[in-house]
Amino acid sequence: MPKKSNKSSWGGKQHFRSGNPDDKHYFGHDDRVGGRPEGNNVFGGNRPRVSFKTQFKASKEKQRHLDFEDIAMTVGGNNNGRQVVVRGRGRNNYNTSASRVRGRNSPLPPRMSNKYVVRPAQLNLGEVSWYKVIILYGFKYTKDFVLSTLMSYLAPDTFVPIMYKRTEKEAYFFVDNASTATKLQRLDNQISTNDGFKLKIRVRPGSPVFEINDAFKERLKQAMNKRYSQETNALDLSRFHLDPELADDYFCALNKSPVLQTVLDIVATHIPNLEALNLDGNKLHSIERLNMLKTKLEKLKILYVGDNKIREIGQLDVIRDLKLEELRLAGNPVCNKYRSRNSEYVSAVRKKFPKLLRLDGVELPRPILFDVVDEGVKLPPSRTIFIADPKAQEIANQFLQQYFVIFDSDNRQPLLDAYHEHACFSMTVSSALSTNKSNAYFSENRNLFRINDPNRRRKLIKVGKLPVVSFITTIPRTKHDLNSFTMDLSFVIEGMMLITVTGLFKELDTKDTALRFFNRTFVIVPEGSGYCIRNEQLFIANPSEQQEKRAFTTRPVEIAPPSVPSSSSSYSAPNVPNITGEPMDEIKQNMTLSLSQQTNMNVEWSLKCLAEVQWNFDNALAAFHEFYNRGQIPPEAFKK
């Protein structure tokens, strides 16, 4: 064997971790019983040392240390570059790269000193709501000692420990922000205790486990009672999880839905007339649970939800029914989405709360009634008819009465007299209609959003009364619900009037008697002794659910008297003017049937009623209601 150097290959003492897999990384801190002084050990503790002295033959003490590791040495040139492996005699023999030690000809590693202390890798804690701080072997220290020591090292910063607990192996508590968690993590191995050891601190994301029971609710009530101001009728629940009455024993985070629900239930039960509620700084990502405020706290006028995690303005929809006068939203991510606070931000919030007077502590301009619906101002009731010129109403009523009677008949050829020689007609169909049931419509659908070809658009316009009526005869047979009609007579001049009619009809030729909604716009002009259609546009769509429920329904007289329509809303049974003398027999019959349908009288009595008022439908209907309310209509009038 070559001669060994009298110098240590390492130039100093180097410490190695035990090869025993049962050992744990923090055992260096658990050697306070029977251990030797820490000395220059950068890891702390008394781990087995491996070192090479000037003599090759190891003493029993040194051999005992060598049993833990296999030491590989590259010796000098006299051994021809051979590698000498010294095997330990213990049970765990290793020949891994981690257990190899350089030979005497290998370059020396840098000398270790206290200046270069190896720290645990910094954890990427992330941005979460809660962090668990673990003090390894913290059970050996009192709570006051641990917390006061940490506080002194973090000064002037401070924190509130939540639910401090001690177990058989450690102590732990929770903090509520990433900055505090990071600073506590950096104190690992930095704080020396009175017995000469270092505090081991580990931090990871996590929140306490909590249970909502009677004791928990009772403590909530006590804490909330101290936060309630009877003078202002206000409850301050800002940063509620840090309340000193609760933080030691309970986890009262309002961003946990069960906790928030419990707190709001207590508020609704004990202070239902609350006017102001402060929920600032509670890490609220969602305020869905606040939807109960509109029914439980109807008098709430001031709400603070600032410094939370609200990201979208749409999240405020759940509380938009509250009659708020003041709102605090500052400190939420949603506020950073608006470039201009005075325009975009305020406008977006005020769309949700039109009567808001104060936002984020800033007074807002008084709401303008033109933009905001005032409870004292009510919209007029809807009407089924609009007439720009009352004198033209009789002409429009007569014309449309005759038109739809023929349109619903088995023979539509008489409509040739209703159209001008150069009349134009077009039809548009809603895309919501099923194509399987509406092929007759879709083949002639002139929807300008779908038909881009100018030639195709031109061909879909029917020009001339013969092409128009020929197309109308191909449409399925119909029956119109006169009670569903509305009419607008919006434009009237001496030589033309514009009429818009909407309503419902059934397709009689289809198997399921399909119900349709229609909108027809007529331009009628004088022609001879009467009027004719110069231009017509027809739109067909599906009815709404409400329209479908009301279609072709009558109201029995026995249940309630029929509603009295105003004289300007009677298109459902149009008047027959006396301009051209007595109406046709066919029109009389249709008016009689309409009156019978609306009043539930039989045909005979309906005919008598119309005849007595010279076939004025409005007067007949008004007379019926007057005598019905007096109880002067005999029972035989309703026998059919």
XYZ file of C-alpha atoms in Angstrom:
640
model
C 0.000 0.000 0.000
C 1.260 3.492 -0.730
C 2.220 5.749 2.060
C -0.598 7.771 3.459
C -0.425 11.505 3.744
C -0.424 13.049 7.175
C -2.933 15.637 5.990
C -6.656 15.118 5.900
C -7.959 14.769 2.375
C -10.791 17.198 3.190
C -8.803 19.904 4.859
C -11.277 19.947 7.708
C -14.106 18.093 9.352
C -17.060 17.111 7.162
C -20.350 15.741 8.475
C -22.475 13.134 6.769
C -26.066 12.059 7.224
C -26.637 8.545 8.424
C -27.354 5.895 5.816
C -30.085 4.396 7.978
C -33.352 4.835 6.069
C -35.242 5.087 9.361
C -33.549 8.391 10.118
C -35.542 11.559 9.338
C -34.277 14.878 7.989
C -35.068 16.754 11.189
C -33.339 14.297 13.578
C -30.410 16.727 13.793
C -32.649 18.798 15.999
C -33.736 15.909 18.187
C -30.364 15.119 19.802
C -30.605 17.304 22.857
C -30.389 14.346 25.274
C -26.846 13.061 25.820
C -25.455 14.893 22.806
C -22.239 16.729 22.341
C -21.937 20.470 21.760
C -22.990 21.536 18.327
C -19.645 23.124 17.485
C -19.195 23.980 13.831
C -21.828 21.526 12.579
C -23.760 23.547 10.012
C -26.727 21.210 10.218
C -26.780 21.061 14.042
C -26.832 17.882 16.090
C -24.275 15.031 16.542
C -24.439 12.880 13.451
C -21.725 10.204 12.981
C -18.587 11.749 11.579
C -16.341 10.280 8.914
C -12.794 11.620 8.745
C -9.405 10.360 7.595
C -6.356 10.668 9.825
C -2.698 10.139 9.126
C -2.714 6.409 9.920
C -4.460 3.927 7.684
C -5.294 1.505 10.439
C -8.462 2.787 12.027
C -9.123 2.543 15.682
C -12.213 0.823 16.951
C -13.895 4.183 17.498
C -13.164 5.279 13.946
C -14.113 1.869 12.588
C -17.475 2.197 14.309
C -18.104 5.357 12.348
C -16.967 3.756 9.107
C -19.542 1.057 9.496
C -22.219 3.563 8.423
C -20.771 4.322 5.000
C -18.825 2.789 2.148
C -15.948 5.158 1.408
C -14.514 5.130 -2.111
C -11.017 6.611 -2.481
C -9.006 7.305 -5.569
C -5.448 6.738 -4.438
C -2.289 8.144 -6.049
C -0.391 6.850 -9.055
C 1.296 3.987 -7.120
C -1.903 1.938 -7.281
C -2.121 2.451 -11.020
C -5.339 4.447 -10.788
C -7.198 1.686 -9.008
C -10.175 2.604 -6.874
C -10.061 1.352 -3.311
C -13.411 0.795 -1.652
C -13.499 0.433 2.092
C -16.525 -1.632 3.081
C -18.217 -1.140 6.387
C -18.972 -4.132 8.568
C -22.476 -2.976 9.449
C -25.674 -4.352 7.973
C -26.219 -1.362 5.693
C -23.354 -1.255 3.204
C -23.676 1.286 0.404
C -21.543 1.996 -2.657
C -23.514 4.909 -4.079
C -22.352 8.197 -5.458
C -23.702 9.903 -2.372
C -21.395 7.820 -0.131
C -18.194 8.135 -2.098
C -15.401 10.332 -0.782
C -12.703 11.754 -2.974
C -9.168 10.429 -2.724
C -6.160 12.428 -1.698
C -5.363 13.453 -5.283
C -8.881 14.740 -5.917
C -9.490 18.501 -5.878
C -10.482 19.844 -2.524
C -14.056 21.111 -2.052
C -14.543 24.629 -0.695
C -14.056 24.927 3.001
C -17.358 25.111 4.875
C -17.932 27.942 7.289
C -20.796 29.456 9.198
C -21.104 32.087 6.491
C -22.561 29.554 4.097
C -25.389 27.892 5.975
C -27.465 25.404 4.018
C -31.151 26.289 4.214
C -34.162 24.265 3.145
C -35.294 25.182 -0.359
C -37.757 28.070 -0.301
C -41.281 26.780 -0.744
C -43.433 28.188 -3.509
C -46.372 28.858 -1.229
C -48.587 30.333 -3.923
C -51.467 32.721 -3.420
C -54.040 30.869 -1.353
C -56.283 31.934 1.497
C -54.769 30.019 4.417
C -51.362 28.676 5.452
C -50.397 26.159 8.087
C -47.261 27.004 10.101
C -45.663 23.959 11.755
C -43.059 24.228 14.534
C -41.193 20.928 14.622
C -40.839 19.765 18.228
C -42.820 22.832 19.215
C -44.656 20.785 21.824
C -41.611 21.259 24.094
C -42.165 25.009 24.228
C -45.016 27.033 25.584
C -47.410 28.819 23.266
C -46.424 32.208 24.671
C -42.748 31.549 24.108
C -43.170 30.452 20.476
C -45.525 33.256 19.478
C -43.673 36.019 21.321
C -40.374 34.888 19.796
C -41.810 34.827 16.268
C -43.425 38.209 16.806
C -40.171 39.756 17.974
C -38.307 38.522 14.907
C -41.047 39.797 12.542
C -41.396 43.190 14.227
C -42.650 45.704 13.243
C -44.845 43.319 11.235
C -47.418 41.368 13.173
C -49.882 38.542 12.622
C -52.801 36.779 14.310
C -52.258 33.037 14.903
C -55.445 31.077 14.252
C -56.193 27.924 16.265
C -52.787 27.333 17.888
C -52.501 23.625 18.754
C -49.843 21.322 20.220
C -49.548 17.619 19.430
C -47.146 14.893 20.596
C -44.627 15.822 17.909
C -45.139 19.441 16.973
C -47.069 22.665 17.376
C -48.939 24.449 14.608
C -51.200 27.361 13.838
C -52.641 29.094 10.751
C -52.132 32.505 9.167
C -54.236 34.254 6.546
C -51.833 35.808 4.047
C -48.911 34.812 1.861
C -46.626 37.616 3.036
C -46.730 36.490 6.669
C -46.358 32.841 5.655
C -43.265 33.614 3.582
C -41.627 35.632 6.361
C -42.241 32.854 8.863
C -40.751 30.307 6.467
C -37.576 32.396 6.255
C -37.148 32.157 10.032
C -36.460 28.423 9.749
C -33.210 27.629 11.630
C -32.753 31.321 12.423
C -34.085 31.428 15.967
C -32.031 29.928 18.826
C -33.853 28.692 21.892
C -32.605 28.927 25.479
C -31.381 25.351 25.374
C -29.109 26.044 22.385
C -31.194 24.610 19.579
C -32.779 26.115 16.471
C -36.497 26.386 15.791
C -37.503 24.303 12.769
C -40.369 25.992 10.905
C -42.313 24.499 8.041
C -45.087 26.316 6.120
C -47.542 24.891 3.627
C -50.951 25.873 2.250
C -53.841 24.564 4.309
C -56.845 25.555 6.382
C -58.187 24.277 9.703
C -60.813 21.590 9.977
C -63.925 23.007 11.609
C -67.254 21.765 12.838
C -70.412 23.842 13.193
C -72.110 22.867 16.427
C -74.030 24.549 19.218
C -70.880 25.678 21.005
C -69.574 27.203 17.789
C -72.851 29.094 17.210
C -72.888 30.381 20.771
C -69.389 31.806 20.434
C -70.424 33.383 17.129
C -73.332 35.151 18.813
C -71.088 36.494 21.572
C -68.534 37.842 19.096
C -71.199 39.335 16.819
C -72.907 40.988 19.749
C -69.717 42.942 20.518
C -69.490 44.004 16.879
C -73.048 45.321 16.651
C -73.745 49.044 17.062
C -77.266 49.699 18.227
C -76.968 53.461 17.658
C -76.339 53.078 13.926
C -78.033 49.674 13.532
C -74.829 48.400 11.915
C -72.923 45.114 12.183
C -69.179 45.067 11.556
C -68.001 41.608 10.444
C -64.834 42.807 8.714
C -61.938 40.299 8.934
C -64.120 38.149 11.115
C -61.713 35.195 11.113
C -59.190 37.337 13.046
C -61.578 38.191 15.858
C -59.678 37.664 19.159
C -62.827 36.180 20.715
C -62.762 33.375 18.157
C -59.323 32.912 16.578
C -57.811 30.961 19.478
C -60.391 28.161 19.387
C -62.507 28.469 16.231
C -62.056 28.900 12.518
C -64.663 31.517 11.510
C -63.786 32.177 7.875
C -66.731 33.725 6.058
C -65.370 32.575 2.707
C -66.437 29.084 3.771
C -70.072 28.758 2.681
C -71.312 26.863 5.783
C -69.820 29.500 8.097
C -71.238 32.409 6.099
C -74.655 30.753 5.968
C -74.606 30.224 9.741
C -73.629 33.838 10.404
C -76.311 35.239 8.083
C -78.953 33.021 9.695
C -78.010 34.408 13.108
C -78.207 37.977 11.769
C -81.604 37.372 10.139
C -82.961 35.845 13.343
C -81.731 38.397 15.877
C -81.437 41.677 13.920
C -83.793 41.415 10.901
C -84.044 45.223 10.692
C -80.293 45.645 10.144
C -79.461 48.654 7.971
C -75.675 48.372 7.523
C -73.443 45.280 7.132
C -69.644 45.267 6.797
C -68.066 42.167 5.202
C -64.721 43.729 4.249
C -61.578 41.587 4.182
C -63.162 38.153 4.477
C -61.552 36.596 1.372
C -64.941 36.186 -0.308
C -64.501 34.675 -3.757
C -68.225 34.185 -4.190
C -71.122 36.135 -2.692
C -73.786 33.705 -3.853
C -74.934 33.182 -0.267
C -75.778 36.863 0.030
C -78.860 36.309 -2.136
C -80.791 35.683 1.072
C -80.305 39.321 2.137
C -83.104 40.546 -0.133
C -85.664 38.477 1.781
C -84.088 38.292 5.263
C -82.748 41.858 5.606
C -85.189 43.956 3.616
C -84.122 47.236 5.284
C -80.428 46.854 4.455
C -79.184 50.102 2.868
C -75.394 49.959 3.365
C -73.208 47.010 2.365
C -69.403 46.774 2.470
C -67.772 43.898 0.548
C -64.402 45.552 -0.097
C -60.955 43.908 0.081
C -62.312 40.529 -0.998
C -61.784 38.336 -4.087
C -64.728 39.382 -6.277
C -63.520 39.236 -9.881
C -66.591 39.836 -12.072
C -69.209 42.592 -11.943
C -71.828 39.970 -12.760
C -71.335 38.429 -9.319
C -73.251 41.395 -7.902
C -76.438 40.207 -9.597
C -77.315 38.120 -6.546
C -77.730 41.302 -4.458
C -79.016 43.705 -7.107
C -82.548 43.518 -5.659
C -81.311 45.189 -2.465
C -82.281 48.845 -2.179
C -78.731 49.919 -1.471
C -77.798 53.551 -0.949
C -74.121 52.888 -0.171
C -71.772 50.171 -1.394
C -68.067 49.525 -0.844
C -66.379 47.392 -3.491
C -62.827 48.808 -3.459
C -60.012 46.318 -3.026
C -61.572 43.606 -5.189
C -59.944 42.451 -8.458
C -63.040 43.541 -10.386
C -62.208 47.195 -9.700
C -58.949 46.878 -11.643
C -60.772 45.974 -14.863
C -61.971 49.528 -15.470
C -59.698 52.208 -16.858
C -61.796 55.137 -15.753
C -63.356 55.124 -12.310
C -65.610 58.111 -12.952
C -67.197 56.677 -16.069
C -66.873 52.958 -16.741
C -66.627 51.684 -13.169
C -69.359 53.855 -11.683
C -71.608 53.237 -14.674
C -71.185 49.457 -14.416
C -71.991 49.423 -10.700
C -74.904 51.813 -11.050
C -76.502 49.577 -13.667
C -76.803 47.012 -10.887
C -77.877 49.525 -8.215
C -79.638 52.478 -9.901
C -80.404 54.320 -6.642
C -76.880 54.109 -5.238
C -75.807 57.404 -3.648
C -72.313 56.494 -2.378
C -69.689 54.151 -3.835
C -66.362 53.348 -2.145
C -66.808 56.346 0.144
C -67.397 58.808 -2.717
C -70.673 60.646 -3.186
C -72.352 59.938 -6.529
C -74.548 62.329 -8.524
C -78.228 62.010 -7.801
C -79.886 59.412 -10.061
C -81.748 60.752 -13.072
C -85.341 59.541 -13.228
C -85.093 59.266 -16.988
C -82.553 56.466 -16.529
C -83.949 55.006 -13.324
C -87.436 53.628 -12.866
C -89.185 55.527 -10.097
C -91.575 53.548 -7.968
C -93.996 56.472 -7.955
C -94.114 56.562 -11.730
C -95.932 53.672 -13.359
C -96.039 52.850 -17.015
C -99.466 53.064 -18.614
C -101.192 49.739 -19.219
C -100.523 48.055 -22.527
C -103.128 48.454 -25.233
C -104.052 46.170 -28.081
C -104.560 49.026 -30.500
C -102.888 52.302 -31.432
C -104.717 54.753 -33.680
C -103.013 57.824 -35.078
C -106.240 59.036 -36.692
C -109.468 57.903 -34.979
C -111.484 58.691 -38.115
C -109.561 56.049 -40.040
C -110.278 53.353 -37.469
C -113.678 52.460 -38.889
C -112.264 52.051 -42.382
C -109.403 49.849 -41.124
C -111.751 47.743 -39.000
C -114.161 47.124 -41.866
C -111.392 46.266 -44.298
C -109.603 43.814 -42.011
C -112.860 42.193 -40.896
C -113.718 41.343 -44.455
C -110.152 40.273 -45.283
C -109.711 37.696 -42.488
C -113.206 36.256 -42.922
C -112.288 35.365 -46.511
C -108.726 34.325 -45.605
C -110.042 31.729 -43.123
C -112.645 30.385 -45.548
C -112.237 27.396 -47.817
C -112.011 29.631 -50.892
C -109.483 32.493 -50.907
C -110.075 33.508 -54.513
C -112.343 36.475 -53.523
C -109.178 38.120 -52.133
C -108.384 39.142 -55.719
C -110.623 42.130 -55.077
C -108.617 43.025 -51.931
C -105.296 43.588 -53.772
C -104.198 46.342 -56.117
C -103.416 45.503 -59.722
C -99.689 46.089 -59.013
C -99.636 44.871 -55.407
C -96.405 43.588 -53.850
C -96.190 40.772 -51.307
C -93.276 39.168 -49.404
C -93.007 36.683 -46.554
C -90.359 36.136 -43.857
C -90.222 33.088 -41.606
C -88.482 32.790 -38.237
C -85.593 30.332 -38.214
C -87.028 28.883 -34.996
C -89.808 27.187 -36.955
C -89.274 23.504 -37.577
C -88.499 22.919 -41.229
C -90.361 19.606 -41.135
C -93.627 21.409 -40.441
C -93.067 24.588 -42.430
C -91.777 23.576 -45.852
C -94.537 25.596 -47.478
C -93.189 28.687 -45.761
C -89.445 28.144 -46.017
C -89.453 27.707 -49.771
C -90.670 31.317 -50.083
C -88.795 32.739 -47.086
C -87.351 36.162 -47.981
C -85.147 36.644 -44.938
C -82.611 39.278 -45.948
C -80.087 37.919 -43.440
C -80.154 34.561 -45.231
C -80.787 35.514 -48.853
C -77.760 37.365 -50.210
C -78.377 36.816 -53.920
C -80.098 39.944 -55.364
C -81.820 37.912 -58.083
C -83.185 35.471 -55.503
C -84.429 38.350 -53.366
C -86.225 39.847 -56.363
C -87.890 36.580 -57.334
C -89.277 36.077 -53.811
C -91.333 39.260 -54.110
C -94.790 38.559 -55.541
C -95.836 41.414 -57.843
C -99.406 41.724 -59.091
C -102.631 40.598 -57.485
C -102.798 37.313 -59.384
C -99.329 36.039 -58.245
C -100.071 37.260 -54.734
C -103.399 35.467 -54.378
C -102.028 32.389 -56.142
C -99.322 32.138 -53.465
C -101.783 32.806 -50.633
C -103.941 29.901 -51.783
C -100.948 27.570 -51.337
C -100.573 28.476 -47.652
C -102.220 25.895 -45.320
C -105.809 26.605 -44.324
C -106.012 28.696 -41.171
C -108.265 29.794 -38.357
C -107.330 33.080 -36.674
C -107.892 33.786 -32.987
C -109.637 37.149 -33.063
C -109.107 37.626 -29.330
C -105.334 37.577 -29.841
C -105.319 40.410 -32.394
C -103.578 43.735 -31.925
C -103.695 46.572 -34.439
C -101.588 49.682 -34.945
C -102.765 52.370 -37.353
C -99.609 54.439 -37.179
C -99.615 56.417 -40.432
C -102.626 57.912 -42.173
C -102.827 60.397 -45.049
C -105.553 61.108 -47.558
C -104.303 58.623 -50.129
C -102.751 55.888 -47.926
C -102.777 54.277 -44.486
C -100.337 51.884 -42.809
C -101.846 49.070 -40.706
C -99.910 46.528 -38.615
C -101.776 43.486 -37.269
C -100.421 40.750 -34.989
C -102.098 37.676 -33.597
C -102.311 33.875 -33.579
C -103.686 31.330 -35.990
C -103.953 27.572 -36.349
C -102.917 25.561 -39.373
C -105.885 23.343 -40.134
C -104.188 21.209 -42.785
C -101.426 19.937 -40.474
C -101.774 16.814 -38.343
C -101.018 18.523 -35.031
C -102.950 21.735 -35.814
C -99.809 23.851 -35.406
C -100.207 27.210 -33.663
C -98.404 30.177 -35.231
C -97.775 33.813 -34.445
C -98.057 36.315 -37.290
C -97.265 39.952 -37.967
C -98.803 41.481 -41.120
C -98.143 44.992 -42.347
C -100.590 46.365 -44.905
C -100.342 49.516 -46.968
C -103.880 50.187 -48.228
C -104.937 52.851 -50.710
C -108.326 54.041 -51.976
C -109.689 52.047 -54.915
C -113.096 52.869 -56.422
C -115.644 53.026 -53.616
C -113.418 51.141 -51.176
C -109.796 50.302 -50.392
C -107.267 47.705 -51.548
C -103.820 46.451 -50.536
C -100.906 48.069 -52.323
C -98.160 46.385 -50.324
C -98.083 43.589 -47.737
C -95.356 41.945 -45.648
C -96.063 38.760 -43.683
C -93.910 37.440 -40.832
C -94.548 33.997 -39.262
C -92.973 32.650 -36.059
C -93.671 30.398 -33.105
C -95.841 31.825 -30.315
C -94.516 32.453 -26.827
C -95.516 30.167 -23.960
C -97.886 32.796 -22.609
C -99.505 33.317 -26.001
C -99.856 29.586 -26.460
C -101.661 29.223 -23.145
C -104.138 31.981 -23.991
C -104.799 30.971 -27.582
C -108.427 30.155 -28.472
C -109.582 30.312 -24.869
C -112.834 31.871 -23.638
C -113.710 33.104 -20.176
C -116.970 31.613 -18.854
C -119.483 34.176 -17.586
C -120.307 32.056 -14.570
C -116.786 32.429 -13.177
C -116.282 36.141 -13.661
C -117.787 38.843 -15.827
C -115.893 39.356 -19.066
C -113.413 42.201 -19.077
C -114.678 45.365 -20.705
C -112.328 46.402 -23.485
C -111.966 50.080 -24.175
C -113.492 51.521 -27.282
C -110.018 51.840 -28.742
C -109.001 48.224 -28.138
C -111.776 46.226 -29.725
C -110.118 44.929 -32.823
C -110.775 41.387 -31.609
C -114.311 42.003 -32.886
C -114.049 44.989 -35.190
C -116.733 47.565 -35.743
C -118.701 47.666 -38.963
C -119.080 51.242 -40.093
C -122.235 52.693 -41.464
C -120.397 54.463 -44.287
C -121.463 51.899 -46.882
C -124.839 51.046 -45.337
C -125.769 47.718 -43.789
C -122.912 45.210 -43.462
C -122.891 42.029 -45.455
C -124.682 38.989 -44.039
C -121.371 37.180 -43.732
C -119.939 39.985 -41.601
C -123.039 40.067 -39.433
C -122.706 36.378 -38.799
C -119.045 36.709 -37.848
C -119.764 39.635 -35.476
C -122.546 37.643 -33.836
C -120.301 34.682 -33.282
C -117.565 36.929 -31.873
C -119.954 38.556 -29.400
C -121.265 35.155 -28.362
C -117.734 33.924 -27.818
C -116.739 36.883 -25.624
C -119.947 37.077 -23.557
C -120.925 33.388 -23.493
C -124.451 34.400 -24.622
C -126.125 32.229 -27.216
C -126.276 33.308 -30.853
C -129.890 34.485 -30.636
C -129.285 36.944 -27.805
C -126.017 38.099 -29.325
C -127.857 38.879 -32.556
C -130.484 40.878 -30.653
C -127.807 42.841 -28.803
C -126.020 43.812 -32.027
C -129.205 44.738 -33.826
C -130.302 47.061 -31.025
C -127.076 49.107 -31.303
C -127.119 49.214 -35.128
C -124.330 46.630 -35.418
C -121.746 48.620 -33.498
C -119.711 45.921 -31.776
C -118.220 48.191 -29.114
C -121.599 49.495 -28.070
C -123.013 45.987 -27.994
C -120.235 44.749 -25.745
C -120.529 47.783 -23.452
C -124.295 47.292 -23.196
C -123.822 43.647 -22.276
C -121.475 44.489 -19.396
C -123.733 47.233 -18.117
C -126.805 45.006 -17.963
C -124.792 42.035 -16.712
C -123.486 44.023 -13.743
C -127.037 45.086 -12.965
C -128.209 41.454 -13.119
C -130.754 42.270 -15.807
C -129.714 39.653 -18.387
C -132.072 36.650 -18.143
C -130.635 33.145 -17.679
C -132.053 31.972 -21.025
C -129.538 34.280 -22.756
C -126.780 31.849 -21.742
C -128.569 28.622 -22.691
C -127.082 26.989 -25.755
